[in-house]
Short mmCIF file of C-alpha atoms in Angstrom, two decimals:
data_model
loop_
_atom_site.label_atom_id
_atom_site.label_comp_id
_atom_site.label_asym_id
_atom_site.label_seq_id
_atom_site.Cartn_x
_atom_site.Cartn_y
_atom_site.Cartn_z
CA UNK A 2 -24.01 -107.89 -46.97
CA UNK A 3 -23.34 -104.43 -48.49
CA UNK A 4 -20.86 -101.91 -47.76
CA UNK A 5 -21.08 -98.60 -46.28
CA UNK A 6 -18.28 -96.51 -46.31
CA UNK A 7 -17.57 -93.12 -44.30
CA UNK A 8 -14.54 -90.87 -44.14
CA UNK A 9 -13.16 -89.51 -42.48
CA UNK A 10 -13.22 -91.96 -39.66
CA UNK A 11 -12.13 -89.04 -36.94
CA UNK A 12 -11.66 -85.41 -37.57
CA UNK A 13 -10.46 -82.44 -34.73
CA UNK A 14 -11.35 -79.41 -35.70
CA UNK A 15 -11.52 -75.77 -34.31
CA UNK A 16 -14.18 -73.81 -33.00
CA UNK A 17 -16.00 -71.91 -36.33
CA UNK A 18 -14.50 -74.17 -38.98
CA UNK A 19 -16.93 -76.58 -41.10
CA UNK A 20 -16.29 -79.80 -41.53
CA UNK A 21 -17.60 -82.43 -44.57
CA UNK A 22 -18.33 -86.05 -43.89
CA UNK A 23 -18.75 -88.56 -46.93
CA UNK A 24 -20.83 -91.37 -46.77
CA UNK A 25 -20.93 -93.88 -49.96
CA UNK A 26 -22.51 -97.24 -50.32
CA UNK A 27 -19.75 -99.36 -52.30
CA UNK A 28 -21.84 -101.79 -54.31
CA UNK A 29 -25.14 -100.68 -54.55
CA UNK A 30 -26.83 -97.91 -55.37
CA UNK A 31 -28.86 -95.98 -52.39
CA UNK A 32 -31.64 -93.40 -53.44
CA UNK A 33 -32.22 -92.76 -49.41
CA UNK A 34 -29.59 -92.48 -47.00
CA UNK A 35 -29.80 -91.56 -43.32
CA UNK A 36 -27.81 -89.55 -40.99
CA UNK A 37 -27.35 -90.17 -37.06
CA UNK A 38 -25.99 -88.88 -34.52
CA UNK A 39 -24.57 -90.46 -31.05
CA UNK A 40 -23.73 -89.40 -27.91
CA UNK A 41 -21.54 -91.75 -25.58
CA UNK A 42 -23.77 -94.57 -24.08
CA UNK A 43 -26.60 -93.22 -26.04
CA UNK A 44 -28.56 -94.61 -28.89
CA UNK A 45 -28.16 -92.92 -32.13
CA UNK A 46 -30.39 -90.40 -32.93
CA UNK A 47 -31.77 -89.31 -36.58
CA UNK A 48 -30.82 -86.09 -37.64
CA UNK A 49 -32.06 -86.33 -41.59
CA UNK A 50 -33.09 -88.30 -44.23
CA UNK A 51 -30.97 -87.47 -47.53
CA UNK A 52 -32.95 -88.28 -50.77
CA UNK A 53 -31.06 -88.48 -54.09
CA UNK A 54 -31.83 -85.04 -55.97
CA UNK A 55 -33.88 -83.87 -54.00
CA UNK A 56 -33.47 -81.76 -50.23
CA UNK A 57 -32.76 -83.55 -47.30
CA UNK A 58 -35.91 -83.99 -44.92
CA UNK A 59 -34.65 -82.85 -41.20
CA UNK A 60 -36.14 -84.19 -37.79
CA UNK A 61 -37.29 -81.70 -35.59
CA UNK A 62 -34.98 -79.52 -33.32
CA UNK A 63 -32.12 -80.25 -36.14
CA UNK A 64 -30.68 -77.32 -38.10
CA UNK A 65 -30.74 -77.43 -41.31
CA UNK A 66 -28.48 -74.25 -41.86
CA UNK A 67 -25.79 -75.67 -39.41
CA UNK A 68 -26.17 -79.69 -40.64
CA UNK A 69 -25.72 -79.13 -44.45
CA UNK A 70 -27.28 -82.26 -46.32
CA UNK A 71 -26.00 -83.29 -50.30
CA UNK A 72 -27.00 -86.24 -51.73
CA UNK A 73 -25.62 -85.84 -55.29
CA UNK A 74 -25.11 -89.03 -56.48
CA UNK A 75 -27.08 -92.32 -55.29
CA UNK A 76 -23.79 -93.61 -54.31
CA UNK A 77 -22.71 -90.64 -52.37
CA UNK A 78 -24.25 -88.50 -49.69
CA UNK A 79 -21.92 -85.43 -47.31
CA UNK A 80 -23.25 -83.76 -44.29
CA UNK A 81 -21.51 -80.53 -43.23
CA UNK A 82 -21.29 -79.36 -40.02
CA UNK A 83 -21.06 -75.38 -40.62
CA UNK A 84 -19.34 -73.22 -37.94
CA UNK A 85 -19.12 -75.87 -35.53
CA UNK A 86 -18.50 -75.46 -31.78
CA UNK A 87 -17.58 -78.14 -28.91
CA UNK A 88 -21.19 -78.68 -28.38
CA UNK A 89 -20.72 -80.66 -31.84
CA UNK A 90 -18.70 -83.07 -31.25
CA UNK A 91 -20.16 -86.30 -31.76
CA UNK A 92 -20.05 -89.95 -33.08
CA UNK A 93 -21.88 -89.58 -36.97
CA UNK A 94 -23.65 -92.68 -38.45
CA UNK A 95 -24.56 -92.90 -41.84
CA UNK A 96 -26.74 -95.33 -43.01
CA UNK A 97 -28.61 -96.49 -46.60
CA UNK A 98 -31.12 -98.59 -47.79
CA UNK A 99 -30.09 -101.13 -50.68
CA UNK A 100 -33.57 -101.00 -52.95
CA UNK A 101 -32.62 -104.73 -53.49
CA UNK A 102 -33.04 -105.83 -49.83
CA UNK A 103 -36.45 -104.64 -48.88
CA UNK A 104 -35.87 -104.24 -45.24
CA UNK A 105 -32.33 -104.07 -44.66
CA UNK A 106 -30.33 -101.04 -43.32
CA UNK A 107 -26.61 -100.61 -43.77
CA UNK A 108 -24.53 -98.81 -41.51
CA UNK A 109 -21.42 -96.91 -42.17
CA UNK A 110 -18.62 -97.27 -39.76
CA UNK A 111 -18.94 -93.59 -38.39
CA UNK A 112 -17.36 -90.44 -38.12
CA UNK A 113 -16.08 -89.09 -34.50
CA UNK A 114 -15.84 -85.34 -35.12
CA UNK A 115 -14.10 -83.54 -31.85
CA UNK A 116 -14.75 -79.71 -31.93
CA UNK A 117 -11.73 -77.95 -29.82
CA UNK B 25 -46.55 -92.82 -28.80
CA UNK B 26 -44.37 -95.07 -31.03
CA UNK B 27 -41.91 -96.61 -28.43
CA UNK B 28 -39.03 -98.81 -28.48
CA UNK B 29 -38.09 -100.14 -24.98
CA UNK B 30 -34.80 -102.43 -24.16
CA UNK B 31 -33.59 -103.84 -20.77
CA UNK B 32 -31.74 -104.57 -18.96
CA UNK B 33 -29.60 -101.30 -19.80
CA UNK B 34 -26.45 -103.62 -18.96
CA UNK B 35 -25.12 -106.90 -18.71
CA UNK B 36 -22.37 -108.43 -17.26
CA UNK B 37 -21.99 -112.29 -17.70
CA UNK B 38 -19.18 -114.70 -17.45
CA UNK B 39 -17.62 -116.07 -21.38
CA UNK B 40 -19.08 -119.10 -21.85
CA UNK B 41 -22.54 -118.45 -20.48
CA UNK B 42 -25.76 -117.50 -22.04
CA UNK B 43 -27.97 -114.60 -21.75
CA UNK B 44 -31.20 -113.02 -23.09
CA UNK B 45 -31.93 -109.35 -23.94
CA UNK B 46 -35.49 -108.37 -23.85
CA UNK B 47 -37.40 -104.92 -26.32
CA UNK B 48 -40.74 -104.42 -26.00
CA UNK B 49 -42.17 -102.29 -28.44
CA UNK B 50 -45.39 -100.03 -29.32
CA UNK B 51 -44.99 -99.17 -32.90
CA UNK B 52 -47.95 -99.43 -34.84
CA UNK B 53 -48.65 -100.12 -37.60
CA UNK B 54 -45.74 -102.65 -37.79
CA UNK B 55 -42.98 -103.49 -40.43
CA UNK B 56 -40.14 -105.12 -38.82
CA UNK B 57 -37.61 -105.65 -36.24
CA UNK B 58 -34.01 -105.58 -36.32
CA UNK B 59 -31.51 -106.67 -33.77
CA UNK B 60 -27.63 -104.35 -34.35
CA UNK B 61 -25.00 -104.99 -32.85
CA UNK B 62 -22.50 -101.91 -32.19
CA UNK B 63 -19.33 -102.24 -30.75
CA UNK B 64 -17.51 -99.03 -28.97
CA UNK B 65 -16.65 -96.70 -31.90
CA UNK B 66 -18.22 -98.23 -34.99
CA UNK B 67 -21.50 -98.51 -36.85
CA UNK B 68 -24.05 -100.85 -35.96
CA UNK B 69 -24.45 -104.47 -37.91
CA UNK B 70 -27.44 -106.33 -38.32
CA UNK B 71 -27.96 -109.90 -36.78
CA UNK B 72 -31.12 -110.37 -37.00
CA UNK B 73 -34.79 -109.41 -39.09
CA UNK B 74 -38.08 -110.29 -39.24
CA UNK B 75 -41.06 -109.46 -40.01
CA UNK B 76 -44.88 -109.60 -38.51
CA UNK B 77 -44.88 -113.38 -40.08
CA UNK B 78 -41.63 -114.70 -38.07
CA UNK B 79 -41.26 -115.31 -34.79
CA UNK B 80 -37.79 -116.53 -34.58
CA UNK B 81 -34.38 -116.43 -36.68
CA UNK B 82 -30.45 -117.03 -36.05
CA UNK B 83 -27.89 -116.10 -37.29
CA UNK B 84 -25.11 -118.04 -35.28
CA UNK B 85 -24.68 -118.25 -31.66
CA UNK B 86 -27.85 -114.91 -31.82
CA UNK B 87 -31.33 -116.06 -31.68
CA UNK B 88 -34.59 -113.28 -31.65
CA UNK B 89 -37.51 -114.13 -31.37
CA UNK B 90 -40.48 -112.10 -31.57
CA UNK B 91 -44.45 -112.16 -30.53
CA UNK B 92 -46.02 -109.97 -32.78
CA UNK B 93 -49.25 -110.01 -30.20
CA UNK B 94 -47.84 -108.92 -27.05
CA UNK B 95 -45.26 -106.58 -29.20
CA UNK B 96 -42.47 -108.38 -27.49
CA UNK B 97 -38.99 -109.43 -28.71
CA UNK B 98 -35.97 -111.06 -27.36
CA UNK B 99 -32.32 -111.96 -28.20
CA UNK B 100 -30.81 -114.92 -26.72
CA UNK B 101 -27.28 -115.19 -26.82
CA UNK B 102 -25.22 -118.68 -26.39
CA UNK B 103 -22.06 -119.79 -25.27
CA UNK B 104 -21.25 -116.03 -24.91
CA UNK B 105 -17.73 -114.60 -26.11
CA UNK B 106 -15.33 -111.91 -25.18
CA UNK B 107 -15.96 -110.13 -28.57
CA UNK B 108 -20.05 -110.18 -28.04
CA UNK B 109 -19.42 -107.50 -25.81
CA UNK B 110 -20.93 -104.54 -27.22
CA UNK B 111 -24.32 -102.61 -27.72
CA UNK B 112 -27.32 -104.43 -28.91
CA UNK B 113 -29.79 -102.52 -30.38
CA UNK B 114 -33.42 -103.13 -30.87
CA UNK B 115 -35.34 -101.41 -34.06
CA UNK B 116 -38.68 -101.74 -35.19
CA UNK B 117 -39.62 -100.13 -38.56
CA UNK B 118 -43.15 -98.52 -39.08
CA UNK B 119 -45.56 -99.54 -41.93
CA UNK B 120 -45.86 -96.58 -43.98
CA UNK B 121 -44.92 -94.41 -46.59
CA UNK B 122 -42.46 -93.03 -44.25
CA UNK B 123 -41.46 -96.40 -43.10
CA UNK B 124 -39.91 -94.73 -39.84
CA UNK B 125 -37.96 -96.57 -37.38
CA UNK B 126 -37.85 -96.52 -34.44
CA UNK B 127 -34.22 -97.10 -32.03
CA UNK B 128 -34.00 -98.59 -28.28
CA UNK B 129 -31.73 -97.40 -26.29
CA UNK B 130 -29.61 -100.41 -26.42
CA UNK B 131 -27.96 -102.78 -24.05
CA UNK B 132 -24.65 -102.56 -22.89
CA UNK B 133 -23.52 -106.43 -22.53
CA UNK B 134 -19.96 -106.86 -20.66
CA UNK B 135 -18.45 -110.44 -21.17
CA UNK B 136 -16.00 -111.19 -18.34
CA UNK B 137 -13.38 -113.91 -19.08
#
């Protein structure tokens, strides 16, 4: 199947620092990728849909100001996590749709951010 | 309310034995479902689809099945293994424009040797 790629894979950070995630689909081209987030012993949980040149769409309660969405290129989407604080930290999921596969969602391997 | 429901929450079986996890769902209108697999720290990776036509597909020693009437899926695992143990994660898609989908809560299986 395709490839979803994030980095980093973990990332400690300070209170008030931002921090960038990259998520990239290797060999195929994704005009929608999706961004999760996960709790321990939770599901994940959808924070925003990222749509290739155009603004992220953001599920309700999520911050748009704080969760910074870019989806510049259809093989390449960032969040960034603006002044982040402890209450951050969190397992991030990527995902994308290959436009080839009609119902198939790839996952990236996710991003553990810890917020000190 | 579009739900997604999975039990049991957890699972501990013996290697070697078999097992079935159960998601019933109430999305409407319906797309898909999609059994993932995620194992502690990583992303989640798909074993199974299908769609309102199928009612069952494998992939290996994972078998789901699904009744499209009574909204009711299931994922039967054989001869179990010490690396099945992980999440398994029921999703159902929506059919729409928005094609949302929909997550269970999972189930946390446990293989014990």
């Amino acid at each position: 199947g395709a490839v979803v790629s994030q980095h980093p894979s973990w990332v400690i950070c300070k209170s008030g620092t931002s921090v960038k995630i990259e998520c990239r689909s290797l060999d195929f081209q994704a005009t929608t990728m999706f961004w999760y987030r996960q709790f321990p012993k939770q599901s994940l949980m959808l924070m925003a849909t990222s749509n290739e040149g155009s603004k992220a769409t953001y599920e309700q309660g999520v911050e748009k100001d704080k969760f910074l969405i870019n989806h510049a290129s259809l093989t390449l989407s960032t969040l960034t996590v603006t002044s982040a604080h402890p209450e951050d930290s969190s397992f991030y999921i990527c995902s994308a749709r290959d436009p080839a596969e009609r119902y198939e969602q790839y996952f990236g391997p996710g991003t553990r951010l810890t917020v000190t | 309310k579009n739900q997604v429901e999975q039990s049991p929450q957890s699972l501990i079986i013996l290697e070697g034995k078999n097992c079935t996890l159960q998601c019933n769902y109430t999305v409407s209108p319906f797309s898909n479902l999609r059994w993932y697999k995620q194992d502690t720290g990583r992303g989640p990776v798909s074993l199974t689809i299908m769609t309102f036509s199928e009612n069952t597909k494998s992939n290996g020693r994972y078998t789901a099945t699904l009744d499209a009437d009574t909204k009711q899926s299931s994922l039967h695992i054989t001869a179990s293994q010490l690396s099945d143990s992980a999440s398994y994660i029921c999703v159902v898609s929506e059919y729409s424009s928005a094609s949302k989908i929909i997550f269970g809560s999972g189930t946390r299986l446990s293989i014990r040797p």
